Coordinates of C-alpha atoms and ligand atoms in Angstrom, one line a residue:
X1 CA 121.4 20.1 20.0
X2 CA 124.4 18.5 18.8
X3 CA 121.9 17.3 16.1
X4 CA 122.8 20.8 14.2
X5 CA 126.0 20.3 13.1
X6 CA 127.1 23.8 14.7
X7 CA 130.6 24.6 14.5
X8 CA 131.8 27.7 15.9
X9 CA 135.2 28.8 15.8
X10 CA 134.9 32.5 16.7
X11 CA 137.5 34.8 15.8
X12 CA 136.5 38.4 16.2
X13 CA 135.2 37.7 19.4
X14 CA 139.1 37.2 20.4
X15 CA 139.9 40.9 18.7
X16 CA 140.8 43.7 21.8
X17 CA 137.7 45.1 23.7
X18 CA 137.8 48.2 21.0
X19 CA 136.2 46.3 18.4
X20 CA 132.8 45.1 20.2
X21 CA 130.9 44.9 23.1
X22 CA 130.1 41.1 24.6
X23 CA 126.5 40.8 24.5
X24 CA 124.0 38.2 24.3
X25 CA 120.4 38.4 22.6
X26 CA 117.9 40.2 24.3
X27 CA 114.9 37.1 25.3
X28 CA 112.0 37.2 23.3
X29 CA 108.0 36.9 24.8
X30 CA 107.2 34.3 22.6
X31 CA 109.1 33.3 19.4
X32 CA 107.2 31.6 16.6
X33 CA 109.1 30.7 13.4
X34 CA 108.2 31.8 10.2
X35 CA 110.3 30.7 7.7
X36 CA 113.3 28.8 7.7
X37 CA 116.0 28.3 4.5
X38 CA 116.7 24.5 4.5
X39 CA 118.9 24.4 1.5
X40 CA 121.4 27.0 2.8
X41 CA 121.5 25.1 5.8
X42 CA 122.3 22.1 3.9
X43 CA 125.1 24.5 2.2
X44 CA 126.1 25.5 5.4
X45 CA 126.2 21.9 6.9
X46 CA 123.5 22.4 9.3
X47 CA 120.9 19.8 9.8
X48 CA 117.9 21.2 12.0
X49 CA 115.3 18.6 10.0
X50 CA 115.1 17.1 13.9
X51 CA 114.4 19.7 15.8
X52 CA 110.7 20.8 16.6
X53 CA 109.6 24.3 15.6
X54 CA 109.2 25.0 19.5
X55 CA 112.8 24.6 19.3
X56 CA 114.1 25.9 16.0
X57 CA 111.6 29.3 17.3
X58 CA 113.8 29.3 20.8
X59 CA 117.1 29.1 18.9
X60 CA 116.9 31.4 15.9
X61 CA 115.2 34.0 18.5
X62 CA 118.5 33.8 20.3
X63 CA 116.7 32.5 23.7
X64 CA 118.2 29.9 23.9
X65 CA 122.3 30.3 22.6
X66 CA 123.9 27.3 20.7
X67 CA 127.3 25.5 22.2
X68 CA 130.7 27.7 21.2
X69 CA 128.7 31.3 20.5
X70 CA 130.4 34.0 21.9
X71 CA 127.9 36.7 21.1
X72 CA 129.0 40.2 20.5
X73 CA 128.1 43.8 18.6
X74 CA 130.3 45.0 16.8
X75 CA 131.6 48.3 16.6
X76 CA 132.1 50.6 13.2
X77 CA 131.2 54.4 12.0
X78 CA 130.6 55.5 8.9
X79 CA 129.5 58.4 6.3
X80 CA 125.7 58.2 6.2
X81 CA 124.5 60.4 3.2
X82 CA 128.2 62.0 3.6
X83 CA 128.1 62.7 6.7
X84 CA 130.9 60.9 9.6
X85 CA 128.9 58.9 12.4
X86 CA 129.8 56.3 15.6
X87 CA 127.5 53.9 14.5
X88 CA 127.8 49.8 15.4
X89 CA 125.4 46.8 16.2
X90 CA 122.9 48.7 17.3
X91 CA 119.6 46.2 16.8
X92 CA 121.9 43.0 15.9
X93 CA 124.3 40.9 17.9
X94 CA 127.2 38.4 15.9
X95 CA 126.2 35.2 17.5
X96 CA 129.8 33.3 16.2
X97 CA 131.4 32.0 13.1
X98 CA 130.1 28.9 11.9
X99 CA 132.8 27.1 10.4
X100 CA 131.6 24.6 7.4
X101 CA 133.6 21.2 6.4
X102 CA 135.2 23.2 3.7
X103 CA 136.6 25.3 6.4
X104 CA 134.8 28.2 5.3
X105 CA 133.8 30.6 8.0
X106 CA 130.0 32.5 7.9
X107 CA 129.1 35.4 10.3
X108 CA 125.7 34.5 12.1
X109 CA 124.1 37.5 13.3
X110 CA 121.0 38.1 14.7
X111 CA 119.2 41.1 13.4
X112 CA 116.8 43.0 15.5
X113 CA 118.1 41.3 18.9
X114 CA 117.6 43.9 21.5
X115 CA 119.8 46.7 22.6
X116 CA 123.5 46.9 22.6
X117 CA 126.2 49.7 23.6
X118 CA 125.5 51.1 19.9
X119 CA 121.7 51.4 19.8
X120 CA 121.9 55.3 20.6
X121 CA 117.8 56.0 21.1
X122 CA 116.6 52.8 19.3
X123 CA 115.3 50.4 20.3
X124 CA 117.3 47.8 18.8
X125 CA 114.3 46.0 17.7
X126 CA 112.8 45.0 14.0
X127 CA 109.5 44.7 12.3
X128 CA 108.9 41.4 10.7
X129 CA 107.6 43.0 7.0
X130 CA 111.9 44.6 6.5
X131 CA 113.4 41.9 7.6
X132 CA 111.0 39.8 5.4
X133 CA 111.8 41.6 2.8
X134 CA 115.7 41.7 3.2
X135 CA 114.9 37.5 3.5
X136 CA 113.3 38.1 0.4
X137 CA 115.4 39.8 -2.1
X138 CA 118.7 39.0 -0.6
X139 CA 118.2 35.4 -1.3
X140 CA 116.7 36.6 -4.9
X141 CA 119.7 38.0 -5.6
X142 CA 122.1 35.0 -4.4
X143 CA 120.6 33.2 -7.0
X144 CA 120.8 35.6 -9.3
X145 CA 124.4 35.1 -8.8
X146 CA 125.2 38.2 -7.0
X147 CA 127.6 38.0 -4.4
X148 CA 125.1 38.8 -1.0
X149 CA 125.0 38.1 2.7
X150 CA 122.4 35.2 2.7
X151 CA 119.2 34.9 5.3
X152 CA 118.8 31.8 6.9
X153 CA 115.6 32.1 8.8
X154 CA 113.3 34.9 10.2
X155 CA 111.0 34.5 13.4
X156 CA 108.6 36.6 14.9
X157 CA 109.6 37.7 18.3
X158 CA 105.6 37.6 19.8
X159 CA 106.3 41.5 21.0
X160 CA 105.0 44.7 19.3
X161 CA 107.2 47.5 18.2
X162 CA 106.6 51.1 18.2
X163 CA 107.4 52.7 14.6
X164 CA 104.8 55.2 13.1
X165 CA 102.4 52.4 14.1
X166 CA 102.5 49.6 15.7
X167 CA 104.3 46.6 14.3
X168 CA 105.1 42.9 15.2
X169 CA 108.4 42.4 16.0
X170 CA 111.0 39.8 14.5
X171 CA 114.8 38.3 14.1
X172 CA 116.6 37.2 11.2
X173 CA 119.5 35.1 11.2
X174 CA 121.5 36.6 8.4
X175 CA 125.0 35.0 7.1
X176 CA 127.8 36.5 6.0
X177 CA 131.5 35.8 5.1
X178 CA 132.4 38.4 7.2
X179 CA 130.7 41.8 8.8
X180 CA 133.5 43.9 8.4
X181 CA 132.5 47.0 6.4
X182 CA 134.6 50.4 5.1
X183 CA 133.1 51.6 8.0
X184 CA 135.0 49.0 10.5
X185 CA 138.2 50.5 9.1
X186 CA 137.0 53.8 9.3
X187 CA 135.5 53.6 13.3
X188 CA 139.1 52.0 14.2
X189 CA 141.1 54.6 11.8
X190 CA 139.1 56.9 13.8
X191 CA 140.4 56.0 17.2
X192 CA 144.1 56.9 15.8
X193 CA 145.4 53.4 17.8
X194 CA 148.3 52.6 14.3
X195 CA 148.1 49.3 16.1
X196 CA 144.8 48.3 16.4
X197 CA 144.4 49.4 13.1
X198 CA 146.9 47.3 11.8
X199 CA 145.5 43.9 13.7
X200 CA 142.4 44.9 11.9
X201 CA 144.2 44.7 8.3
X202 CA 146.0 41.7 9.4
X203 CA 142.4 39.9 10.4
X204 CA 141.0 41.0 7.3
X205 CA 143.6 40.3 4.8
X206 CA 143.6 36.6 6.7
X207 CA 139.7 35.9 6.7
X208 CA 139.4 37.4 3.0
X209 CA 142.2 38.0 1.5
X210 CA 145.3 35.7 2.3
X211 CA 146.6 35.8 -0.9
X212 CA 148.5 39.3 0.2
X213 CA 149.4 37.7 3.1
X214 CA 153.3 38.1 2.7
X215 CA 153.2 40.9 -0.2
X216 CA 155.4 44.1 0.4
X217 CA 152.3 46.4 0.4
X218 CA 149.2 44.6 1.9
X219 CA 147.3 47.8 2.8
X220 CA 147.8 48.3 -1.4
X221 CA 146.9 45.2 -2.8
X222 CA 143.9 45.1 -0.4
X223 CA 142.6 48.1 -1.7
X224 CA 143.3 47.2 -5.1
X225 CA 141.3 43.7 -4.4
X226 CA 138.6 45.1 -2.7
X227 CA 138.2 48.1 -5.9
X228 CA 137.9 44.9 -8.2
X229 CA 135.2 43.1 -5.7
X230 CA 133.1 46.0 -5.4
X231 CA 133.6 46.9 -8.9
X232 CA 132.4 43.2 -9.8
X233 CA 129.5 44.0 -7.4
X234 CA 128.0 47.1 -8.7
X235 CA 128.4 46.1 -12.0
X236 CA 126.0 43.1 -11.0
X237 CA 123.6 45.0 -9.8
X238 CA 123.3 47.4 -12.7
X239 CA 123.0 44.2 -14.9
X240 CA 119.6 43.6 -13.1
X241 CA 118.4 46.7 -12.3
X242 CA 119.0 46.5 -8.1
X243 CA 118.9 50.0 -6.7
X244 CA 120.5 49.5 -2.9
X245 CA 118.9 52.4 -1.8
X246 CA 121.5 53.1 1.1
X247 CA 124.8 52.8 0.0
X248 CA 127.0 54.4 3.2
X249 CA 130.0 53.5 4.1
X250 CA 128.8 51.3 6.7
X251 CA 126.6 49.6 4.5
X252 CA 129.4 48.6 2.1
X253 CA 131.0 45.0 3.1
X254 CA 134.7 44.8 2.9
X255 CA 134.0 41.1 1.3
X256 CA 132.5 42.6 -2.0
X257 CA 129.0 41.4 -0.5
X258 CA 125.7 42.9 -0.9
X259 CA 125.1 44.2 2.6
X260 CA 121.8 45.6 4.1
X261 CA 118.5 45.2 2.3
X262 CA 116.5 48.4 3.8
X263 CA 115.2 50.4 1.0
X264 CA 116.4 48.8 -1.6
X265 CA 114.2 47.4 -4.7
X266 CA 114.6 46.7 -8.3
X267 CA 114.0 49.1 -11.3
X268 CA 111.0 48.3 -13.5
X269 CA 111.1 50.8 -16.5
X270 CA 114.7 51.7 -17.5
X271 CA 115.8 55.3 -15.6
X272 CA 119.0 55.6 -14.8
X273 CA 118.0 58.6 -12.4
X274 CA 115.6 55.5 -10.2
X275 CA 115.5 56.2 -6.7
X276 CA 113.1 54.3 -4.3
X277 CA 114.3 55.5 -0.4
X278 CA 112.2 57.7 0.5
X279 CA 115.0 59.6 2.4
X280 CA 117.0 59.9 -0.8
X281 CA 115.3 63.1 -1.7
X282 CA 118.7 64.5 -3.4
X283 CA 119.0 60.8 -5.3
X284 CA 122.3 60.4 -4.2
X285 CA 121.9 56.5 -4.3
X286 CA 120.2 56.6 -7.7
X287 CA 120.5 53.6 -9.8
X288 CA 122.9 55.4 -12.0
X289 CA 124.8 57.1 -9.2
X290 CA 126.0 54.0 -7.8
X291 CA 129.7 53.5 -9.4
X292 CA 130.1 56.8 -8.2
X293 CA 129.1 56.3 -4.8
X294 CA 131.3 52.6 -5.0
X295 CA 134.1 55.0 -5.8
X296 CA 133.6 57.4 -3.0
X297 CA 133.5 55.0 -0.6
X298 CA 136.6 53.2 -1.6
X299 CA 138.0 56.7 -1.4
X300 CA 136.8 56.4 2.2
X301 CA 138.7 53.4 2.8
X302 CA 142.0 54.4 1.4
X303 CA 142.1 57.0 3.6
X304 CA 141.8 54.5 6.3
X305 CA 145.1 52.9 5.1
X306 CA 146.9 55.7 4.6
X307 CA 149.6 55.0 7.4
X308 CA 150.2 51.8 5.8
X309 CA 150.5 52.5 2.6
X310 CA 153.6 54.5 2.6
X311 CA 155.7 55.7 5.1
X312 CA 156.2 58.9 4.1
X313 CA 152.3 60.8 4.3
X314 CA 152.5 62.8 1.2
X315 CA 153.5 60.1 -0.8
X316 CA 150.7 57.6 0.6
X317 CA 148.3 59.9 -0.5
X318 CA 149.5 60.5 -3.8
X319 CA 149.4 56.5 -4.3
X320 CA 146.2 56.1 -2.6
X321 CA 144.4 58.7 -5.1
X322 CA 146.0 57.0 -8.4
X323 CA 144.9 54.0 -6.8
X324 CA 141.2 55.1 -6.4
X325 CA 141.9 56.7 -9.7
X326 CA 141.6 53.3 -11.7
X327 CA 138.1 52.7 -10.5
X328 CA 136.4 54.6 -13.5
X329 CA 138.8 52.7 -16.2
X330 CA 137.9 49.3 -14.4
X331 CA 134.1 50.0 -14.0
X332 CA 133.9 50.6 -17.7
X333 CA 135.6 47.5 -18.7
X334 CA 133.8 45.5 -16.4
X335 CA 130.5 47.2 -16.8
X336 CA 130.8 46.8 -21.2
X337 CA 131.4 43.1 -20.8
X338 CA 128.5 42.9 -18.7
X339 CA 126.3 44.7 -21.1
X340 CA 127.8 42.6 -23.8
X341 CA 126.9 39.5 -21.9
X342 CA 123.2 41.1 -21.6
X343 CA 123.2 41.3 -25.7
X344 CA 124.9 38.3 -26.3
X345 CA 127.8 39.8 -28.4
X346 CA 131.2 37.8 -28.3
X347 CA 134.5 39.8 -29.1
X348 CA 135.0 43.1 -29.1
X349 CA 133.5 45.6 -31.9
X350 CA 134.2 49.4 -31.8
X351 CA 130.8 50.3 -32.1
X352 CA 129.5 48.0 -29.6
X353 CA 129.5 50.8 -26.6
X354 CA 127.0 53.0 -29.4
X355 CA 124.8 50.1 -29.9
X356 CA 124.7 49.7 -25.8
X357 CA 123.7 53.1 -25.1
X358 CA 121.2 53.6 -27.7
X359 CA 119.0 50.7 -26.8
X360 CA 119.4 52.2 -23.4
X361 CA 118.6 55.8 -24.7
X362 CA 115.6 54.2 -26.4
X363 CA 114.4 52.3 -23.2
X364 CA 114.7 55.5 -21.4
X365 CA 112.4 57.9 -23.4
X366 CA 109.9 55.1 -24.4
X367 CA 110.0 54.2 -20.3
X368 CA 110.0 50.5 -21.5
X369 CA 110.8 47.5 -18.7
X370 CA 114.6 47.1 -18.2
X371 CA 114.2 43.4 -17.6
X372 CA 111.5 42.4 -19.9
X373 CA 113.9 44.1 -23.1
X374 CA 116.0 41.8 -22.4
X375 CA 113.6 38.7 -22.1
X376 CA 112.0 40.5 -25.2
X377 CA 115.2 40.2 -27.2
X378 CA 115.5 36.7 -25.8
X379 CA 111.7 36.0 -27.2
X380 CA 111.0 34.9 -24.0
X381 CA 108.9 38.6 -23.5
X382 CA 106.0 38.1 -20.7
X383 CA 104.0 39.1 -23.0
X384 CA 103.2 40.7 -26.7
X385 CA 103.9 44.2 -26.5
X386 CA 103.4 47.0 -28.7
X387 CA 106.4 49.1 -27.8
X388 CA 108.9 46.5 -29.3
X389 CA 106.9 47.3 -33.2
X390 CA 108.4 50.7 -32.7
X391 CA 110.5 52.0 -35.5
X392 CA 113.7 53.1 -33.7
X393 CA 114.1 49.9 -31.9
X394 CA 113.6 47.6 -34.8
X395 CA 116.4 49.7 -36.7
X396 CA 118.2 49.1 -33.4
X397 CA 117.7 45.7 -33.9
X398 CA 118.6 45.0 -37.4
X399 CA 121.8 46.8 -36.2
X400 CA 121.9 44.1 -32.9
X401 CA 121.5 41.5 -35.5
X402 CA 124.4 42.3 -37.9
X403 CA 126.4 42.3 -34.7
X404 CA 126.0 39.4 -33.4
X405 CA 127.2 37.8 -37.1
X406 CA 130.3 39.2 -36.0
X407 CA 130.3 36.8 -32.9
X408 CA 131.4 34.5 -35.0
X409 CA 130.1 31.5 -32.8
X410 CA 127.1 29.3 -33.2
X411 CA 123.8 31.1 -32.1
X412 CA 123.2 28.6 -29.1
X413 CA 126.5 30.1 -27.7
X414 CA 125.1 33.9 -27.8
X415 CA 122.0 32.2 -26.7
X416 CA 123.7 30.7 -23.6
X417 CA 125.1 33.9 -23.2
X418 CA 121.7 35.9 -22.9
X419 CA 120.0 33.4 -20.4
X420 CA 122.8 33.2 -18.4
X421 CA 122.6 37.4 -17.9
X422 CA 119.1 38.4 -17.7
X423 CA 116.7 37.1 -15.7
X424 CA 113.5 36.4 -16.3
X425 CA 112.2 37.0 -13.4
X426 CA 113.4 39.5 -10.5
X427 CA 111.8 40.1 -7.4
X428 CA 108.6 42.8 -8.3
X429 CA 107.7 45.5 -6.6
X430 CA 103.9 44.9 -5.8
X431 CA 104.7 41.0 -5.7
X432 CA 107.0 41.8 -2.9
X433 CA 104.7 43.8 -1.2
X434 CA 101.8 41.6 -1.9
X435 CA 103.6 39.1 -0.2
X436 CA 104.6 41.4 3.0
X437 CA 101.4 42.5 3.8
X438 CA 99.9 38.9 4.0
X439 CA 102.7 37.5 5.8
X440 CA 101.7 40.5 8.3
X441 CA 98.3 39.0 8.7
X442 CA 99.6 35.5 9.1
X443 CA 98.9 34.2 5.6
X444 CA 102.4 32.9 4.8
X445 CA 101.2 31.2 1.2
X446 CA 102.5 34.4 -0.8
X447 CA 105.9 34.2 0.7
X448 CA 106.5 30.8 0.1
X449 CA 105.2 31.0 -3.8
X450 CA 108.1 34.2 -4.3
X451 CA 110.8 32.6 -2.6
X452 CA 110.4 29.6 -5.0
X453 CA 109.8 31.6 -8.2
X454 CA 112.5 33.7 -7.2
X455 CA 115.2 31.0 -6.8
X456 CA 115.4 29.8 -10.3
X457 CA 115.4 33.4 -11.7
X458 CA 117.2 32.3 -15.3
X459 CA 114.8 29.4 -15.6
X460 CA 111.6 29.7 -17.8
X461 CA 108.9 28.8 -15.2
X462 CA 105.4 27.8 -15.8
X463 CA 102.4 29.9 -14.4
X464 CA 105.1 33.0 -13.3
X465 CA 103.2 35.7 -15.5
X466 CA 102.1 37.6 -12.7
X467 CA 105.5 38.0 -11.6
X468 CA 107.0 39.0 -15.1
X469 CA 105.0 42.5 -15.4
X470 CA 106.4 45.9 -14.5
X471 CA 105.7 47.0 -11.1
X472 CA 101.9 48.6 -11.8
X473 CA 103.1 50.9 -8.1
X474 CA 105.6 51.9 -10.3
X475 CA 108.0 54.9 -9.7
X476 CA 105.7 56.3 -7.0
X477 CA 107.1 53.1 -4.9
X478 CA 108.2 54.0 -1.9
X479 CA 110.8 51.9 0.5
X480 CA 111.7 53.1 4.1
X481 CA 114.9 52.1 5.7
X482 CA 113.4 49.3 7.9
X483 CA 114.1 50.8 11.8
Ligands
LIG1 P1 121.0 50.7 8.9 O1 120.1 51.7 8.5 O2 120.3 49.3 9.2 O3 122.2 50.5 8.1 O4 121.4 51.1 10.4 C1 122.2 52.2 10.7 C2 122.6 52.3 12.1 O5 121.5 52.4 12.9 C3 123.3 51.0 12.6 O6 124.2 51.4 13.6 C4 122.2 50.2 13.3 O7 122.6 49.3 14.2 C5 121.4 51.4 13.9 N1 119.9 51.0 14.1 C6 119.0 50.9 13.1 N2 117.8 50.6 13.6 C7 118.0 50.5 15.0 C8 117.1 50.2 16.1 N3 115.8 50.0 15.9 N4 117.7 50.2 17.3 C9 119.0 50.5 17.5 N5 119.8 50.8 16.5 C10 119.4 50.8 15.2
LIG2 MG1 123.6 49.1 8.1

C-alpha cells in the first residue's frame, strides 16, 4: 500500500478523551467502487493509479484501514433549526489527517461508516443517491471557486438500508481542512471544562489560523477572522444561487468551508424567499435568509469565547456583541462587490446598489433564471428568450450600459470580469437527479457526463444545452436531509 503516498500525521486524535470516541469503520458485505476523484488525489499527492478496484473498494469502504489512521468520531452539539443538541459523528468516523508535501493537513472522513457513541437511534449508515449527490455538487462548487470540503470517492457498501424504502447503502471519503464546526466550540463550551476549551482555541487557531498565534486577544481576532471567512462564504453562495438548505450550527465549518451537502440545491428562477428542504417549512434557511442565519451562528460562537475574550464577563459580552455587530456592515461591502463583479462594473458609482436591486426586483416578478441573466447579459444566453425583449429590462440595460462607460477600462476587462463571476453552468436540478436515479440502477454514464460538465463551470462548453435550462421540477423540488 505504500504505493498511495499516504501520510498521516494525526493530530486530533491526540486531543483528551472529551473530544472523540476511538473507533474504527464498521466492515462492509461487499464494497464495490463507484467513483473515484483522480485529480484531487493528484492535488492531494495520492497515487492509487496501481491499485486494483478490488482494492481501492476494500480501502475507501474502510475494511481494510491504511498505515498511521487513528480512526475516531468526533464529538460536537449544536443549534438545529434553533434549538441546542449533543450531536457528533454519528454515521462518519475521521479516519486521520493526511498531510500533503506542502505540509498542508486534510481531514479524511468516512461518511456513512457504521455506528459510533453519537449515532443516538440511527443507524449510522448512508444511501448512495445523498452522498452522490454531496459528491456531486460539492465538487461543483470547488470549482466554482467556493471554498468547500471536497469528495474524493464514494462506494457502495453491498448492504441495504432501511429509510422510507429500501435503499443501497454507501461511503464517501470526504476531505476537509479541518472538521471543527461552531458546534465543536459549542459541545466543549458546553461541558464548562475553561481548559479544554482553551486547548480547543489553541488547536484551532494553530491548524487555521496561526497568524493570531501570539496576539493579545486570540479568542477576538479569531472571531473576527472567522466573521470575514464566513462572510466571504455566503457571499459566494449568493453569487450563484446555492441554497445550503441546513445551515445549523453544526453544519457551519470553523474553516469558512462549505460543510454538509444534504438538502441543499441551487436556485433556478431568482426568489430570494427559495427554500428546497423539505423540513424547512418556516424557510428559515431561505436563500435570502442566509447572512442572517451566518450572523446568528457567529453569534453562537462568540458566546463560546466569552471567557476568553475578557476577563471581566460583562465586558466580554459587550465586546463580543459589537464584534458580531460588524457582520451586517461587512456582508454589504462584500456582498456589493460581488454583485459588481456579476455586472462587470469597475469603481464605485453611487447609484450602483439601485441598479443591483432593480435588475434583481425585475428578475423577481418576471420569475426569470438567476444564472442564465447573467449568461444573457454576457450573450452567452442558452438560448433566445423572449423575457429579455421586455421593456423594463432593456431600460435597465441602457442604464447597465452607461455604467459600465464609467469603468473606465477596456471592455475585455469588464468582460473578464463577468466570466470570471457567473457561471455558465451550475449543477441543475433535474440533471442532478437524472443522474441519481440512474446511478441507483447501476447506469453510471450520467454521473460521469455532470461531473465533467460541471468542472469547468466558467468555460463555454460544447453540447451542455441540456444542462443550461431552468430546472423544468422547478420550485416544487424537493431535497431531504440524506439520513
Ligand atoms: P446532518 O443532518 O448530516 O448534519 O446530521 C445531524 C446529526 O445526525 C449528526 O450528529 C449526524 O452524525 C447524525 N446522523 C445523521 N444521520 C445518521 C444516521 N443514519 N445514523 C446515525 N447518526 C446520524
Ligand atoms: Mg451535519
Amino acid at each position: 500500500m505504500s504505493k498511495i503516498n499516504w501520510n498521516f500525521k494525526n493530530t486530533y486524535f491526540n486531543l483528551p478523551e472529551s473530544f472523540k470516541e476511538d473507533v474504527n469503520p464498521v466492515p462492509v458485505k461487499n464494497p464495490d467502487l463507484v467513483v473515484l476523484n483522480e485529480s484531487l488525489a493528484s492535488e492531494l499527492n495520492l497515487d492509487f493509479s496501481k491499485i486494483d478496484k478490488k482494492e481501492l473498494s476494500k480501502i475507501f469502504s474502510g475494511n481494510v484501514l491504511p498505515n498511521g489512521s487513528n480512526s475516531i468520531a468526533q464529538a460536537y452539539a449544536g443549534h438545529q433549526f434553533g434549538h441546542f443538541t449533543m450531536l457528533g459523528d454519528g454515521r462518519a468516523v475521521l479516519i486521520g489527517e493526511h498531510t500533503t508535501r506542502a505540509n498542508k493537513k486534510y481531514d479524511i472522513q468516512f461518511k456513512g461508516s457504521g455506528k459510533t457513541a453519537f449515532s443516538r437511534n440511527g443507524d449510522g449508515r448512508a444511501a448512495l443517491g445523498p452522498m452522490l449527490r454531496e459528491y456531486i455538487i460539492s465538487e461543483a462548487m470547488s470549482a466554482l471557486n467556493i471554498p468547500t470540503t471536497r469528495s474524493l470517492a464514494v462506494v457502495k457498501t453491498g448492504e441495504n438500508i432501511q429509510r422510507e424504502k429500501i435503499l443501497q447503502g454507501a461511503i464517501l471519503t470526504r476531505v476537509a481542512s479541518s472538521h471543527i464546526r461552531v458546534g465543536t466550540f459549542q459541545y466543549i463550551a458546553a461541558r464548562q471544562k475553561e481548559d479544554e476549551l482553551q486547548t480547543l482555541l489553541d488547536y484551532t487557531i494553530d491548524r487555521h489560523y496561526p497568524e493570531i498565534k501570539n496576539s493579545n486577544n486570540k479568542a477576538l481576532d479569531l472571531l473576527n477572522l472567522i466573521i470575514e471567512r464566513q462572510c466571504n462564504l455566503v457571499v459566494n453562495w449568493m453569487r450563484v444561487g446555492f441554497v445550503h438548505g441546513v445551515m445549523n450550527t453544526d453544519n457551519m465549518s470553523i474553516s469558512g468551508e462549505t460543510i454538509d451537502y444534504g438538502p441543499c440545491a441551487f436556485m433556478d428562477s431568482y426568489d430570494p424567499k427559495t427554500v428546497f428542504s423539505s423540513i424547512d417549512q418556516m424557510g428559515r434557511y431561505a436563500y435570502c435568509n442566509q447572512p442572517v442565519i451566518t450572523k446568528w451562528n457567529l453569534a453562537r460562537f462568540a458566546e463560546c469565547l466569552i471567557p476568553f475574550i475578557d476577563k471581566d464577563k460583562d465586558r466580554a459580552i459587550e465586546i463580543a456583541t459589537e464584534t458580531i455587530n460588524t457582520f451586517e456592515k461587512i456582508y454589504e461591502e462584500k456582498w456589493i462587490n460581488m454583485m459588481r463583479n456579476k455586472l462587470g462594473l469597475i469603481g464605485l458609482d453611487d447609484k450602483d446598489k439601485s441598479l443591483i436591486l432593480d435588475l434583481l426586483t425585475w428578475m423577481h416578478k418576471k420569475k426569470v433564471d438567476y444564472t442564465n441573466t447573467f449568461c444573457h447579459l454576457m450573450d452567452q444566453g442558452p438560448k433566445k428568450e423572449k423575457v429579455f425583449e421586455n421593456n423594463d429590462f432593456l431600460d435597465w440595460r441602457i442604464r447597465w450600459k452607461k455604467r459600465l462607460l464609467k469603468n473606465n477600462n477596456s471592455s475585455d476587462k469588464y468582460i473578464n470580469l463577468m466570466k470570471n463571476n457567473n457561471p455558465m453552468v451550475i449543477p441543475r436540478n433535474h440533471k442532478v437527479e437524472e443522474a441519481l436515479i440512474a446511478a441507483e440502477d447501476g447506469d453510471f454514464n450520467p454521473l460521469i457526463k455532470i461531473l465533467g460538465i460541471l468542472e469547468k463551470p466558467y468555460l463555454k462548453q460544447k453540447g451542455i444545452n441540456d444542462y443550461q435550462q431552468t430546472s423544468p421540477l422547478g420550485e416544487e423540488y424537493k431535497t431531504f436531509c440524506g439520513t
